[in-house]
Amino acid sequence: MRAVPFDGLSLSLAGAVILLDGATKVVSRALLPTDGFRVLPGLILRATENTRGPFGLGPLWFAVLASLCVLGFVLWWIGRPGAPDGSRSRLGLGLFLGGGLANLGERILLGHTTDVLVLGRTTAVNLADGAILCGLALLLLSTRPFDKKNDGN
């Protein structure tokens, strides 16, 4: 198998995630009321600034350092000999990198991330967070040892 850290699908998807995440944050800051818009019980659309790390954990400098380390590890891991190279791993890599770079860039440039969806009382997320989680799930699924193709196209 060949390593696929930088193919067209992964890079295009990462770019799309960065653009869509940025657009949702700009629109939410401009259009949503300060107290938010209740979609369902426990689900509110509201632009909130997270000046700490993911899920509000740790100071900003730690979030930036941790993000760089995790992104670097994933690039090394997916680029190593024998890494999965099918569509599932390429999609996962694109989602993971796009979400990670979107949040990292916002933390470095603005000193915070903008979360736009408040779940319950304590959790706020954005599109980049969803892309990171979905990408990680696809990357992990592409490495299942019991999958004979090692990618499950």
Steps between C-alpha positions, in 0.01 A plus 500: 500500500610853434478785749253772408554799725462759224277382219246719322197361683646553847626850425179606325287376786726668758471828309122466479475438875716806574286720274165368627608524863614858449179591320279357776697695760482830309128460433424397858688798645322737262146365506426306817354688796728524804275273704485250214227329305338196659467223242384222735500459877867492599618603152579869440667676209720771652845636425717451808873560536713222642827653621616170646583165348263243352193455723625792709795298633836663558635842406521619140876440464448138602221460243726631223789275603276194537337568162838520328612175663182312411495626141867408463443153643207432267703612197785273606265211573309519171824552305689201638564191289207261518247772587151454358456667164135457405217746474402471866843603623526784245159638602590464867830677452337788311233550767747470788757736348240753389338516842830505685652770281183712513496504880878538527503793259222674686675450835826641365347793307216600734596353837182291516270272305140584430253229594159528338296212639433475872400154618343491843649727762872447463601381152549729202637381165560618146517341155875440534442298819253276316744455211777401744284238668365356173848498346648324800225237488566436129876478558451253783252294298748483211754325724281227646723192518211270410427687175681296231526798263613719792277777374151367433441681169 
